mmCIF file of C-alpha atoms in Angstrom:
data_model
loop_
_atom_site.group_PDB
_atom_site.id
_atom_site.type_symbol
_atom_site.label_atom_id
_atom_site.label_comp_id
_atom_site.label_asym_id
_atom_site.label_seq_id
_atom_site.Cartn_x
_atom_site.Cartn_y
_atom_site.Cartn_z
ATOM 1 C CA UNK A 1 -33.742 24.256 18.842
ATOM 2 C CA UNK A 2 -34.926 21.600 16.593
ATOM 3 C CA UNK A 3 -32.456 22.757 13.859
ATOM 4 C CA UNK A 4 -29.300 22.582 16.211
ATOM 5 C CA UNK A 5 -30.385 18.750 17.169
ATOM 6 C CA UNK A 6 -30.157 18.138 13.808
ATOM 7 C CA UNK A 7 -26.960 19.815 12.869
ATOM 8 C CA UNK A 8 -25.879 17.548 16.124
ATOM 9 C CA UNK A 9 -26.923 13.788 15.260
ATOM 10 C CA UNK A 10 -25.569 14.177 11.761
ATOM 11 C CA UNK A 11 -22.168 15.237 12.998
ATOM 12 C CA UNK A 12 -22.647 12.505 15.319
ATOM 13 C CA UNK A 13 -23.354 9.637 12.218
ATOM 14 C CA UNK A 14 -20.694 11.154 9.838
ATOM 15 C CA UNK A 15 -18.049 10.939 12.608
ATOM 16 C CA UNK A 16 -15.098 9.306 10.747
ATOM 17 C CA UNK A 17 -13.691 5.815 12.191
ATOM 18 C CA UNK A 18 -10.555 5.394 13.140
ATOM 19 C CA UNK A 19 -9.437 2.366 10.965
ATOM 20 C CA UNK A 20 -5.552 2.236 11.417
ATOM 21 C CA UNK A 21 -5.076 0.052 14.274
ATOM 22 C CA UNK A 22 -7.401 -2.494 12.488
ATOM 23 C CA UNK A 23 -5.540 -1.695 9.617
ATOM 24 C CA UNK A 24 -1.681 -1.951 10.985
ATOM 25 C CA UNK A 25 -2.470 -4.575 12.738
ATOM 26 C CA UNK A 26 -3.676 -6.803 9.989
ATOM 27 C CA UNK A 27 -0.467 -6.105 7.410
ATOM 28 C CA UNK A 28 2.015 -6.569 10.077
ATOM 29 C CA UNK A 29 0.688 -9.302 11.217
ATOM 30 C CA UNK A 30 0.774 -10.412 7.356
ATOM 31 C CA UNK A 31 4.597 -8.408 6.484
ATOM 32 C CA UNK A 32 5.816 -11.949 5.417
ATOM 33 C CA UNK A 33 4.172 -11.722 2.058
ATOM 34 C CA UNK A 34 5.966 -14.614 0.907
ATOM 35 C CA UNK A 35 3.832 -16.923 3.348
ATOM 36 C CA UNK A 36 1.241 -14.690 3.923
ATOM 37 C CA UNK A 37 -0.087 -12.575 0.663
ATOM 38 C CA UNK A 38 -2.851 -14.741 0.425
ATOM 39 C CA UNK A 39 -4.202 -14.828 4.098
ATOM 40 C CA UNK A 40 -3.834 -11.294 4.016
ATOM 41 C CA UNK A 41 -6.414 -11.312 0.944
ATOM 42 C CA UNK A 42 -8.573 -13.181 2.534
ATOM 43 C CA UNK A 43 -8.786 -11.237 5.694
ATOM 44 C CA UNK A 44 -8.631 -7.450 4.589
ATOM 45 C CA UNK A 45 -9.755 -7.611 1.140
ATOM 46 C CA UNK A 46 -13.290 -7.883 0.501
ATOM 47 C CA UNK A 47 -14.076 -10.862 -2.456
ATOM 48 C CA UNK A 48 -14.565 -8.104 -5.318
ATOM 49 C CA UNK A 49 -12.092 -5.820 -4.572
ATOM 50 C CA UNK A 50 -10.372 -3.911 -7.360
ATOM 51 C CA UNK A 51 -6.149 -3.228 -7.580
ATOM 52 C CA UNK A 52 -4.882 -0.773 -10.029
ATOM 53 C CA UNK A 53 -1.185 -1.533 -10.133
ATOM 54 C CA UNK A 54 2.123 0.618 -11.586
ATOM 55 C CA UNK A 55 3.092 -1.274 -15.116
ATOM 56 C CA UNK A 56 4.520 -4.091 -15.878
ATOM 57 C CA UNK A 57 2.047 -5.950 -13.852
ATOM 58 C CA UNK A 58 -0.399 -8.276 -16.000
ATOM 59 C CA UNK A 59 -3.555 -6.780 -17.084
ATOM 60 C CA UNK A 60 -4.572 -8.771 -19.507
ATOM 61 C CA UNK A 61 -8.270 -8.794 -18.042
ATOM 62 C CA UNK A 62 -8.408 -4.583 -18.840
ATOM 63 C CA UNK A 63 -6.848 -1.670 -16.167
ATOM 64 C CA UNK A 64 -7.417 -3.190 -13.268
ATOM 65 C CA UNK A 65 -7.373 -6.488 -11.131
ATOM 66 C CA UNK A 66 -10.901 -7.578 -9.731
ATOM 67 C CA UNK A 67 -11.490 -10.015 -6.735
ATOM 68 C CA UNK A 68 -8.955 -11.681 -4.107
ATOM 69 C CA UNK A 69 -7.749 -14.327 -6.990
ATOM 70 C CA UNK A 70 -7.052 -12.054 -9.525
ATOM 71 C CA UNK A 71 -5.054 -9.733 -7.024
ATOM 72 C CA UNK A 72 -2.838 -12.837 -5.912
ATOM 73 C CA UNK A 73 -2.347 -13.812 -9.643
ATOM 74 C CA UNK A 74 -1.397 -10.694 -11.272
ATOM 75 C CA UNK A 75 0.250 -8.850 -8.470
ATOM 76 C CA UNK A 76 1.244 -10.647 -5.635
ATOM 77 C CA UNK A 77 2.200 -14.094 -6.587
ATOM 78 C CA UNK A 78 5.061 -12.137 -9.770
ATOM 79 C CA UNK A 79 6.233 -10.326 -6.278
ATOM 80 C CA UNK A 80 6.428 -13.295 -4.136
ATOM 81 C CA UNK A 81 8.350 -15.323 -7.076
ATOM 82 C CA UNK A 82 10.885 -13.318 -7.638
ATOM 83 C CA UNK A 83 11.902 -11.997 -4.483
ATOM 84 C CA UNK A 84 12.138 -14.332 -1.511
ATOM 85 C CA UNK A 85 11.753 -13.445 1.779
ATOM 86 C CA UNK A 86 9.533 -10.869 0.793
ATOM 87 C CA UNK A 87 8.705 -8.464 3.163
ATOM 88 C CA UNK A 88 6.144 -5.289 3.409
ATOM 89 C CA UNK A 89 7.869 -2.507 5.803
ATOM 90 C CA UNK A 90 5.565 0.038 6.449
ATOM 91 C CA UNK A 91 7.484 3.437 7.413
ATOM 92 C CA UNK A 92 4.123 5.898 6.838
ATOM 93 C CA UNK A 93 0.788 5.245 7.366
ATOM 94 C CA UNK A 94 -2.227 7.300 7.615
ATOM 95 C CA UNK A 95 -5.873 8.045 6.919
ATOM 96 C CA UNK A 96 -8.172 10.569 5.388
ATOM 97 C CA UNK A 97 -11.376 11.006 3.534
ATOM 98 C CA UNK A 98 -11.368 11.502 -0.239
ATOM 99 C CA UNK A 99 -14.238 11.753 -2.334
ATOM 100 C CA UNK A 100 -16.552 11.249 -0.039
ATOM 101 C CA UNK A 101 -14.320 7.538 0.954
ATOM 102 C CA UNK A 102 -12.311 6.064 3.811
ATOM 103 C CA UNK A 103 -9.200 5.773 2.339
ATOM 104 C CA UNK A 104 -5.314 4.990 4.208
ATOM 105 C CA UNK A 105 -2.322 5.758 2.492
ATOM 106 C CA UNK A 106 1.060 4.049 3.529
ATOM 107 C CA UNK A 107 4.647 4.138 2.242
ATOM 108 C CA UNK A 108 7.094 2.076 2.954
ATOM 109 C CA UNK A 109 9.464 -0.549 1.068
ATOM 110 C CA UNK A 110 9.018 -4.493 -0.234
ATOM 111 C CA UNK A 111 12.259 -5.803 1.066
ATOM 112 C CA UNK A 112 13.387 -8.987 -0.642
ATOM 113 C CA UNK A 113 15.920 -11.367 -1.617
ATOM 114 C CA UNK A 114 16.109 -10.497 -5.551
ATOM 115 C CA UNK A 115 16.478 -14.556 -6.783
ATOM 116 C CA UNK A 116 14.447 -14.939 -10.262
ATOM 117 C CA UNK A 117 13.950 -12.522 -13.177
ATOM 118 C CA UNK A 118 10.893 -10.023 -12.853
ATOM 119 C CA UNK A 119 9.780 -8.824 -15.690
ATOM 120 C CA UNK A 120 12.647 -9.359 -17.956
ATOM 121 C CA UNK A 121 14.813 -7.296 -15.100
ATOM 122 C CA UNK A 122 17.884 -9.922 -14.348
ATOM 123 C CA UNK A 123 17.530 -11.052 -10.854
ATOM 124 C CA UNK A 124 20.470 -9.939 -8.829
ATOM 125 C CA UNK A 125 20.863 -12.504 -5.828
ATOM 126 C CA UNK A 126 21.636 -10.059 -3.601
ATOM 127 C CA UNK A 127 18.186 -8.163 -1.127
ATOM 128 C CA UNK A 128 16.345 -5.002 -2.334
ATOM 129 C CA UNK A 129 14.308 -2.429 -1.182
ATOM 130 C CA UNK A 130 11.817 -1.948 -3.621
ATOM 131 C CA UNK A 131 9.622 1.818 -2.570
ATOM 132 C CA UNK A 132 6.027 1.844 -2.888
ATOM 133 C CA UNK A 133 3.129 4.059 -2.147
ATOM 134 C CA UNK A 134 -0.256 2.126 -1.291
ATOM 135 C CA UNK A 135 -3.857 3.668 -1.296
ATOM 136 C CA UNK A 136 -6.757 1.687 -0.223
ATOM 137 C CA UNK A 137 -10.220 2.933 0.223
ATOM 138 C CA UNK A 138 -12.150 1.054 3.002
ATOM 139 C CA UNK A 139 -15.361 -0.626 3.907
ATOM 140 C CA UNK A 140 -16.906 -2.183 6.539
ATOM 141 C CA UNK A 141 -13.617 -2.807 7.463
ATOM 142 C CA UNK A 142 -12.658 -4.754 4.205
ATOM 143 C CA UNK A 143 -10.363 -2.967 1.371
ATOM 144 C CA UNK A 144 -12.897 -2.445 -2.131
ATOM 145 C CA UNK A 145 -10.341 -0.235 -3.994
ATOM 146 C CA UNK A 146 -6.509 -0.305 -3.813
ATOM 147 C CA UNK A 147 -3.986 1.556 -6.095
ATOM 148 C CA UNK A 148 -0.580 0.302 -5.564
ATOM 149 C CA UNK A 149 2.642 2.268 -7.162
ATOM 150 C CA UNK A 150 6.030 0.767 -6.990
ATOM 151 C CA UNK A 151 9.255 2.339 -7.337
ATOM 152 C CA UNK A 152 9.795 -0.236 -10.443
ATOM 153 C CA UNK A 153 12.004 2.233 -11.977
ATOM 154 C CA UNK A 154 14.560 2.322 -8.808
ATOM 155 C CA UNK A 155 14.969 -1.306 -9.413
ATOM 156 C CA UNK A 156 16.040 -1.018 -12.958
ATOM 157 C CA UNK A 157 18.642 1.371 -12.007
ATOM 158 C CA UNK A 158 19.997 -0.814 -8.808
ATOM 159 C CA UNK A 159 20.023 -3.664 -11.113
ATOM 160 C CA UNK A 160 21.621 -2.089 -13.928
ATOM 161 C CA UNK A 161 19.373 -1.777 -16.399
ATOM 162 C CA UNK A 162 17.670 1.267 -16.728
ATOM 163 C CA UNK A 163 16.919 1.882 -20.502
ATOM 164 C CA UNK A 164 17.672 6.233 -20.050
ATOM 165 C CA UNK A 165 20.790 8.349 -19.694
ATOM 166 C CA UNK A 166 22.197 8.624 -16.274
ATOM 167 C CA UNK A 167 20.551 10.690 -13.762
ATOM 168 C CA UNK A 168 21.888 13.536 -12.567
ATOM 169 C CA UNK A 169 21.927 12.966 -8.670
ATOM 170 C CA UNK A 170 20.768 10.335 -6.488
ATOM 171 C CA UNK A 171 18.288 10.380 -3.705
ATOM 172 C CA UNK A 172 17.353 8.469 -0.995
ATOM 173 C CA UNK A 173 13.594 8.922 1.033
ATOM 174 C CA UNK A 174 14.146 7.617 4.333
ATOM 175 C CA UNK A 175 11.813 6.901 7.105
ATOM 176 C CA UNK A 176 11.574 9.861 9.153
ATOM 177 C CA UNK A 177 14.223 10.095 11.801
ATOM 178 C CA UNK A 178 11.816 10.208 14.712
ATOM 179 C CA UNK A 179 9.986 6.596 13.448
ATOM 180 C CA UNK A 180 7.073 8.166 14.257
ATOM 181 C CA UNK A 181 5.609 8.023 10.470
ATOM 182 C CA UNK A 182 2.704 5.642 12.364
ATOM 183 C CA UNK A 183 0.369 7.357 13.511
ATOM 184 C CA UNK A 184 -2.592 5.537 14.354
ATOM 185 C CA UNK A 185 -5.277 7.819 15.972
ATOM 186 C CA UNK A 186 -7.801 9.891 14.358
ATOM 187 C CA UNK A 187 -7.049 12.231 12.206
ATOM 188 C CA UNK A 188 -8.759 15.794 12.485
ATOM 189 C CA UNK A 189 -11.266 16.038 9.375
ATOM 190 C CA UNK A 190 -9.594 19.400 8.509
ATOM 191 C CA UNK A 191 -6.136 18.483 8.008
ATOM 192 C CA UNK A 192 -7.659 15.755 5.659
ATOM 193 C CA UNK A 193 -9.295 18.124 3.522
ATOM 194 C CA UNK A 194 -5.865 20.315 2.888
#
């Protein structure tokens, strides 16, 4: 009897959290990056957070940006100059456990206004959709570890500039035709596993 208390409470304290709504409800509030990038640090990220970002973002302090003002600096703020308007559409979002950590993933497109060069790409004048895939492991509520990968290589080719042969086909990765790529209850700790 005593053994299948215990087997009880700790399923009880390792229950996982639900931490989408939270979540979805603090980047849409914040899918104006252009105004909001920084608000959004300040209220999801905790102060030492750590960003790896997809090249050619500036790493000049080693792989990865540390803390709220190194985030804005080195990722946000090249984003925010270059393409105005910018916006953070969120098409999938979801959470899991991974080693041990709270993590939600969430694709989805930076929609912009292409109006000054980034990173010696031309700037077009004319909106893009720039893909990306974002990973952040939570705490207490607060982001500690992000990895953010952007479809940087898309935007070369839209632009015109992509330094390869041609590819052989094009794609396209829509939103799936139901919209119902937001799901924000709990996730069954099984499928996360998989």
């Amino acid at each position: 009897f005593t053994t299948v208390a215990f087997e009880v409470n700790i399923l009880w304290m390792n229950e996982p959290k639900n931490l989408k709504p939270d979540y979805w409800r603090a980047i849409n509030a914040a899918r104006d990056l252009s105004l909001s990038a920084s608000s959004l640090l300040d209220e999801l990220y905790a102060p030492n957070c750590v960003m790896s970002v997809c090249a050619p973002f500036d790493r000049a302090t080693g792989d990865c940006l540390v803390g709220r003002t190194a985030i804005y600096e080195g990722f946000f703020a090249p984003l925010v100059a270059s393409f105005s308007d910018l916006e953070r559409r969120t098409d999938i979002l979801m959470q899991g456990i991974f080693k041990s950590g709270d993590w939600i993933a969430s694709y989805g497109w930076l929609v912009g206004r292409f109006e000054k060069d980034f990173f010696g790409i031309a700037a077009t004048h004319r909106p893009h959709w720039l893909r990306f895939g974002w990973f952040e492991r939570m705490e207490h509520g607060q982001v500690v570890e992000s990895i953010v990968i952007l479809d940087i290589a898309r935007l070369m080719i839209e632009c015109g500039v992509w330094p390869v042969r041609a590819q052989l086909g094009e794609s396209w990765s829509p939103a799936p035709a139901t919209q119902d790529g937001l799901y924000l209850g709990l996730s069954e700790a099984s499928e996360s596993e998989k």
